[in-house]
Amino acid sequence: MRTECVSSADSNTTSSTSEFCSSCTRQERDDEGDEDDVSTLPDSIETSHLTSGILDKLVQKTRQKHDEALKQMDTHLAHLSQACETEVRTLCEQLKSSLQKADLRLDTLKDRMGHLQHSSLQEVLSLWEEVHEEVKERNNRFSELNLQLNDCERQRTDELRAILRTHSQLLEEIRFLPSSEVHRLIHMEATKLNVALLVNRCSIAHLLLHLKQDNLQQEFLLHLQWEERLNSWRSVRISGPVERFRTFFSSVVGRQPLSDQQMKQTQQDLTQQRCDIIQQIRTMAPPTISSTAVSDWFNQLTAVNQQIDQHHTDFLRQLKRLHQQTWQDCLAEAEKCK
């Protein structure tokens, strides 16, 4: 009975195995059939109908608008740059022409500096005033140029800001790129323009600095030249009058009163007369002397002394008059030397 059970199980196992093998064989035949079907498929799939391409056309149109907007922005920037360059060139040409005319006027003033021998002091001083006014006018012209160039750069900055703002809005409306990319693109362009504006401002500052330095150096050299000519003019104008005044002064210092010899003789006579009167006192001794004789002697002595005093007074008056006249003559001669 046990043997039957085993045999029965074996028979079942055998039948199951045969069924599994047959199913595997069928599966293999099916797989081979599928491989044959796949191998017969084409390498590329061809559509049987044409697409409309609306999306491609929209993208292409948007790209074209985007490129045209960028090209328009570049064109506006180029035109603005060209206009500003033309204006700056015009201002520089005007400054150059003005400086050339100023240099011609300064050359004329330099020539006048070399011929100051026959000029007056007022003319010499007024000559430097003219030179100083020319130099001052050049400085004013430089300041005007600085203001004009700064105004030009300020207007250029405002117009650049307007162009970038306008085209930024236009690119955002086109929507070919996201807003962040549009902002990045405009920001990069603005950075380049800011660098160019800073370079322009530095160039303007350097130009103004060099112009003012050259003008200051020229003024310094002109002032040295004028001082040299002024010293030469003074040496020529002063040496002659000083020598003439010295000669005149030496001639008037030795002046003597017109009646100097006569006054000396009168002085000697009066002095001798007084001595004689004084000598008479020896003979006046009592009892021969009388009060009347003494009174007459005293009156004679007093009269002689008064004559001597009057003579001295007249001499001093005449000497004072002579000195006053000499002083007036010296003042008049000094006025002539001015």
CSV table of C-alpha atoms in Angstrom, one decimal, residues 12 23 47 52 65 68 86 90 109 116 132 135 157 168 170 197 208 211 250 275 314 317 319 321 332 335 338:
chain,number,residue,atom,x,y,z
A,12,ASN,CA,1.6,12.9,-10.5
A,23,SER,CA,4.5,25.3,-21.4
A,47,THR,CA,4.5,60.8,-39.0
A,52,SER,CA,1.0,73.2,-37.4
A,65,LYS,CA,11.2,90.9,-31.1
A,68,GLU,CA,15.2,93.8,-32.4
A,86,THR,CA,30.3,115.7,-30.9
A,90,THR,CA,32.8,121.2,-30.1
A,109,LEU,CA,51.9,142.0,-23.6
A,116,LEU,CA,59.3,149.8,-20.7
A,132,HIS,CA,46.6,139.3,-14.7
A,135,VAL,CA,45.2,134.9,-16.9
A,157,THR,CA,23.3,109.9,-17.6
A,168,SER,CA,13.9,96.9,-19.7
A,170,LEU,CA,10.0,96.4,-23.4
A,197,LEU,CA,30.8,107.5,-17.2
A,208,LEU,CA,40.8,120.6,-15.8
A,211,LEU,CA,44.8,123.2,-17.7
A,250,SER,CA,75.7,169.5,-3.5
A,275,CYS,CA,86.2,196.9,22.7
A,314,ASP,CA,69.5,190.3,10.6
A,317,ARG,CA,66.9,186.1,9.5
A,319,LEU,CA,70.3,182.7,7.0
A,321,ARG,CA,65.5,182.7,4.6
A,332,ALA,CA,60.9,171.2,-6.2
A,335,GLU,CA,59.1,166.5,-7.4
A,338,LYS,CA,59.3,161.6,-9.5
